[in-house]
mmCIF file of C-alpha atoms in Angstrom:
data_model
loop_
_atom_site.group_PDB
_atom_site.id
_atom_site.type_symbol
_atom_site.label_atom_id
_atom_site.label_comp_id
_atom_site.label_asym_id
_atom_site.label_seq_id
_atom_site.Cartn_x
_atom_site.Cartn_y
_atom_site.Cartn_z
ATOM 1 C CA UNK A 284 109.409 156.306 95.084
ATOM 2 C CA UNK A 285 110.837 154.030 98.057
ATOM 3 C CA UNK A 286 107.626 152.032 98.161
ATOM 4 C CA UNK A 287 106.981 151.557 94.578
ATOM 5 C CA UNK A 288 110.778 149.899 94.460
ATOM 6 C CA UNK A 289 109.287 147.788 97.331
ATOM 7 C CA UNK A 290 106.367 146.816 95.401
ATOM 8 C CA UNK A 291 108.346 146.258 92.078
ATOM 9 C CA UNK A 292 110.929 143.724 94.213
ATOM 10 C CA UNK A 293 107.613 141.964 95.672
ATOM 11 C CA UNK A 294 106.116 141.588 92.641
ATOM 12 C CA UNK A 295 109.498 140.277 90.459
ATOM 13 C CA UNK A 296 109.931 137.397 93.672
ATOM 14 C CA UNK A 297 106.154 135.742 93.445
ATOM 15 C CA UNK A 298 106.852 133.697 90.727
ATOM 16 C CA UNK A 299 110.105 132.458 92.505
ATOM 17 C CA UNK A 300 108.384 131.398 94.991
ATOM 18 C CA UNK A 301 105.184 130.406 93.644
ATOM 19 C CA UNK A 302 105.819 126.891 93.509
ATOM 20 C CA UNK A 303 107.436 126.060 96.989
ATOM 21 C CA UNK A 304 104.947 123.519 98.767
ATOM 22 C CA UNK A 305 105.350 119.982 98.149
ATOM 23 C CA UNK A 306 102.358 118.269 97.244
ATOM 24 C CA UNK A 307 100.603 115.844 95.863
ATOM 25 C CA UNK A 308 96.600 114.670 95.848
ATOM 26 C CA UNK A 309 95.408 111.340 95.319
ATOM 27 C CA UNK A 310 91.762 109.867 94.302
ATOM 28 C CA UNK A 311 90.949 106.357 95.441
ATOM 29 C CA UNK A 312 87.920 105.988 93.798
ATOM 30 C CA UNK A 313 85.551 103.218 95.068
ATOM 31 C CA UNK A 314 83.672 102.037 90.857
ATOM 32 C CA UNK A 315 80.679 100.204 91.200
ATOM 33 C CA UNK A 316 80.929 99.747 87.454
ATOM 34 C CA UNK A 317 84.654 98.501 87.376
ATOM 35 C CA UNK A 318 84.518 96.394 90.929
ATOM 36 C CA UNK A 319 87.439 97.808 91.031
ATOM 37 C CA UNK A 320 89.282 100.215 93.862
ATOM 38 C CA UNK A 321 91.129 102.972 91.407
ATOM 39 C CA UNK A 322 93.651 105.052 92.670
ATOM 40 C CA UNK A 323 94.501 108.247 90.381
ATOM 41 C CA UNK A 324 97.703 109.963 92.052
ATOM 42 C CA UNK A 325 98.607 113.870 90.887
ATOM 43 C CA UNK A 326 102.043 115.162 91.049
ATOM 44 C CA UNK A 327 103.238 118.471 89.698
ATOM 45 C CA UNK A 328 105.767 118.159 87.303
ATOM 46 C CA UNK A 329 107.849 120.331 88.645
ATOM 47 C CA UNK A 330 108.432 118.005 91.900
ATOM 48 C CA UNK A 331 108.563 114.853 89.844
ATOM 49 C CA UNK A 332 111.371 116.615 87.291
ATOM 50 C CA UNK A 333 113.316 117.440 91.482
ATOM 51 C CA UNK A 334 112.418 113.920 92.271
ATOM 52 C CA UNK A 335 113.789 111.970 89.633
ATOM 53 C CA UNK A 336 117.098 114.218 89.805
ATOM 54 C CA UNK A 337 117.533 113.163 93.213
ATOM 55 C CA UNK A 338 116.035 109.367 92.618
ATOM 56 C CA UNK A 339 117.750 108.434 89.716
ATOM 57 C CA UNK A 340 121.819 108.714 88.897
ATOM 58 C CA UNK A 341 122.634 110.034 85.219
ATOM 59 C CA UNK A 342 120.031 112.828 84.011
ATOM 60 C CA UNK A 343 116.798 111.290 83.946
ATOM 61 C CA UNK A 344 114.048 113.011 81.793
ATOM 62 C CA UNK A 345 110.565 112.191 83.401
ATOM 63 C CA UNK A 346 108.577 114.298 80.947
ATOM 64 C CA UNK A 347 109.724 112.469 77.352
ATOM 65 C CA UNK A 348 111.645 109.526 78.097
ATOM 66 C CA UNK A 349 109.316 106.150 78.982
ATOM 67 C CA UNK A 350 112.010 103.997 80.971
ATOM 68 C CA UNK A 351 112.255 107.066 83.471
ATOM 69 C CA UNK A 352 108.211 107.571 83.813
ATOM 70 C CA UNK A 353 108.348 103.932 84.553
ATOM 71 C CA UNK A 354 110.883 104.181 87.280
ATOM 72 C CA UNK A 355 109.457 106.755 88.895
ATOM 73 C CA UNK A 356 105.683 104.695 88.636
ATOM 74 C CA UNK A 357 107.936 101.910 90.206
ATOM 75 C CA UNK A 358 108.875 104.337 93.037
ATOM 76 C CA UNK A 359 105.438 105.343 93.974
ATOM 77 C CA UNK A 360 104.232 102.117 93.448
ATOM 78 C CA UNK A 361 106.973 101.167 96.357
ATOM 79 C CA UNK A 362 105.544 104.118 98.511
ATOM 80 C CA UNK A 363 101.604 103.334 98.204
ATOM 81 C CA UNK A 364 99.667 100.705 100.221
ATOM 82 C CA UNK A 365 96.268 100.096 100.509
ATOM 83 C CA UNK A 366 94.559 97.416 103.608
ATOM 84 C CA UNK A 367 91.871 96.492 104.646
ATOM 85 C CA UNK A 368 90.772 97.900 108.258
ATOM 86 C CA UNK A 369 91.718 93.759 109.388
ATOM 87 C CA UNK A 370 95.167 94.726 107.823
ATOM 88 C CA UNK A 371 94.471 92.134 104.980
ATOM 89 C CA UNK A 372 96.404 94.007 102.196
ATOM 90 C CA UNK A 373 94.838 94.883 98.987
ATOM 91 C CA UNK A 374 97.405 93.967 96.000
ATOM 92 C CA UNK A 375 97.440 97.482 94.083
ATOM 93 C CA UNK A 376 97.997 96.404 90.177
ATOM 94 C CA UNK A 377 99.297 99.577 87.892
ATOM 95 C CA UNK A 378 97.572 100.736 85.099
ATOM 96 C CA UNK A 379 99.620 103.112 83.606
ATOM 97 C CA UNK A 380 100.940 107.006 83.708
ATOM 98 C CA UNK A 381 100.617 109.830 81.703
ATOM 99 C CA UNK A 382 102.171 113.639 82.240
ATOM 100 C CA UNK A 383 99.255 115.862 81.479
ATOM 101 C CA UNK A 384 100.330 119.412 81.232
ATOM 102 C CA UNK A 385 101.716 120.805 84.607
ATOM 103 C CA UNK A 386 100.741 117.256 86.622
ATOM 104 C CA UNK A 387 102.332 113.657 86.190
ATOM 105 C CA UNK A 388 99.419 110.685 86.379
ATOM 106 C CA UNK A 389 99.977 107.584 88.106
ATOM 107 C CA UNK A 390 96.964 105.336 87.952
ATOM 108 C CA UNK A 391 96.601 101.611 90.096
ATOM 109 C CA UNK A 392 93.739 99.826 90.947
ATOM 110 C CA UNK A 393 92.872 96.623 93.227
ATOM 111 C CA UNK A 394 89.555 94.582 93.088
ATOM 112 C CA UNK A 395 87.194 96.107 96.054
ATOM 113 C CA UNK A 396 86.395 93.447 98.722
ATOM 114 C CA UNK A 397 83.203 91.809 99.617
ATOM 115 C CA UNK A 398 81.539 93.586 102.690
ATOM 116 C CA UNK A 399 84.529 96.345 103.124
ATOM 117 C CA UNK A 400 84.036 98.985 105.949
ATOM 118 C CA UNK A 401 87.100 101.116 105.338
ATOM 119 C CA UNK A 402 90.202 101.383 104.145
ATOM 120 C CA UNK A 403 94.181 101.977 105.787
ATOM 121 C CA UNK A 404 96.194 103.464 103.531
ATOM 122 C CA UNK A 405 100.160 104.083 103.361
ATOM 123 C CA UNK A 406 100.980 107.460 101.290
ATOM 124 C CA UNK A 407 104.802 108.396 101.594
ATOM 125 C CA UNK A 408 106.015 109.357 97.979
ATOM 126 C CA UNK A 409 108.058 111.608 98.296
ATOM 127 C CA UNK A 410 108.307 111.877 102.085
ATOM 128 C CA UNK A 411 111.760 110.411 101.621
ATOM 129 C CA UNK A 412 113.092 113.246 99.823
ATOM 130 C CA UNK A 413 111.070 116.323 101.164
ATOM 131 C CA UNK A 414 109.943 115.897 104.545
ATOM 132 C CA UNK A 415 107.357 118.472 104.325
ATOM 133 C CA UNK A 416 105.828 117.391 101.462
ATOM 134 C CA UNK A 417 102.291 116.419 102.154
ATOM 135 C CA UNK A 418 100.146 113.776 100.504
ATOM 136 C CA UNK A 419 96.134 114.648 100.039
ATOM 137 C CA UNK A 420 94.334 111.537 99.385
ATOM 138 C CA UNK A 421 90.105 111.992 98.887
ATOM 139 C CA UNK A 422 88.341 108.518 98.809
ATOM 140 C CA UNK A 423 85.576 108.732 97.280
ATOM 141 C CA UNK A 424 82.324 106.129 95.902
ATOM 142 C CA UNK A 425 81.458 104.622 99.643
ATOM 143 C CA UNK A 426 79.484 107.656 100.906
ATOM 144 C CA UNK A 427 80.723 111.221 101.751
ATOM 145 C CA UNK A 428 84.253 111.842 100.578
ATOM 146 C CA UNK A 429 87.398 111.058 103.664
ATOM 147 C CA UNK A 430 90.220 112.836 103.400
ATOM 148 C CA UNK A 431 93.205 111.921 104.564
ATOM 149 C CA UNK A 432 96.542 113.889 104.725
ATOM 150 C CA UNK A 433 100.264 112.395 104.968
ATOM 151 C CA UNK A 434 102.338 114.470 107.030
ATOM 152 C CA UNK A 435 104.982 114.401 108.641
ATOM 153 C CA UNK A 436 105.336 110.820 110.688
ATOM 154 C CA UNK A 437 102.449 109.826 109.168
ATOM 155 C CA UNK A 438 102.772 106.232 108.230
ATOM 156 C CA UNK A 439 99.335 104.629 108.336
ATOM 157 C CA UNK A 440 95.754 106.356 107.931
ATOM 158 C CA UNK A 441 92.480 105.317 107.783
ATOM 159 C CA UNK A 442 89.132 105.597 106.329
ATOM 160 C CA UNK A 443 85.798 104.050 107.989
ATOM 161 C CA UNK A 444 82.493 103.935 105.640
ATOM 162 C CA UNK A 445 79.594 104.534 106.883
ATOM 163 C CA UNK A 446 77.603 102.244 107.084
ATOM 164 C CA UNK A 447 74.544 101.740 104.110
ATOM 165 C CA UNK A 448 70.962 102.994 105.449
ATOM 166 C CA UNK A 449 69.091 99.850 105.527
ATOM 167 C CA UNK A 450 65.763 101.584 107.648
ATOM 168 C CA UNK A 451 62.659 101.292 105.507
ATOM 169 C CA UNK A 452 60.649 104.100 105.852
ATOM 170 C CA UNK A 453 57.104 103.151 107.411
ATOM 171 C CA UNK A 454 53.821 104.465 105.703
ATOM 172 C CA UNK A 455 50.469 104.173 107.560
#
C-alpha cells in the first residue's frame, strides 16, 4: 500500500514539473529563393507569459494584446545578432510574430552576402532573466545543418560552411 502512495505522489508531481527547462530553438534558414537569411525563433509560451511579467511593469498579456507581442519582438530583437565571420554585421530586419498554440514566433531576416563562409551569431534572449536557459539555434540551407547552443557565458558562436564541391568528376 506504501508504494502505491509513492507512485500516486510521483505521478500527481510530473505535470508540475514538466515544464522546468528554459528553452528556446531558433532556425536561420539560408533561402536561395528569397536571397534572404531568415531567422524563425520558437519560444514556449509559457516562458514568454514569465518573461514579459518580469520584462514589462503593469500586467502585460503576451498572448492577446499586440503592443505587448511587439515589446517583447523588440526585446529579442535587442538580444539577436547575426555577423559575418569578418565581424561585418548583418542588419536583421523583423518580419513579424505570431503565438501558435503552445510556442510564440518571432521571425527576422537579413539579405545573405555575396561569397559568405559562415556565420557568428549572438543568441541571449532570455539569458538575462534565467541563466540556465539555453538557446538552440540550427542553420540550415549552406550544407549540413550547424548547431549551435547558447549557454551559459556564451556570447558569440559560430558557424563555418563548407565549402561548395567544385571537382568535376573525370570520365575516360
Amino acid at each position: 500500500m506504501r508504494f502505491m502512495l509513492i507512485i500516486l505522489a510521483f505521478i500527481v508531481a510530473m505535470p508540475a514539473t514538466a515544464h522546468q527547462l528554459k528553452a528556446s530553438v531558433t532556425t536561420v534558414l539560408f533561402n536561395k529563393r528569397t536571397s534572404n537569411i531568415e531567422l524563425m525563433h520558437r519560444f514556449y509560451l509559457h516562458d514568454t507569459e514569465h518573461a514579459v511579467e518580469h520584462l514589462f511593469a503593469g500586467g502585460a498579456d503576451i498572448i492577446s494584446n499586440k503592443e505587448d507581442q511587439q515589446r517583447f519582438v523588440d526585446y529579442i530583437e535587442s538580444h539577436v545578432a547575426l555577423q559575418t565571420l569578418d565581424g561585418e554585421p548583418l542588419v536583421l530586419k523583423e518580419v513579424g510574430a505570431q503565438v501558435d498554440g503552445k510556442f510564440f514566433w518571432v521571425y527576422q531576416e537579413a539579405p545573405i552576402p555575396k561569397d559568405i563562409k559562415g556565420i557568428r551569431m549572438s543568441h541571449g534572449a532570455l539569458r538575462d532573466l534565467w541563466p540556465a536557459q539555453v538557446n538552440m539555434v540550427n542553420v540550415e540551407g549552406k550544407g549540413k545543418v550547424k548547431t549551435l547552443h547558447f549557454t551559459q557565458d556564451d556570447t558569440w558562436l559560430e558557424a563555418r560552411f563548407e565549402p561548395a564541391n567544385t571537382a568535376v568528376e573525370q570520365t575516360k
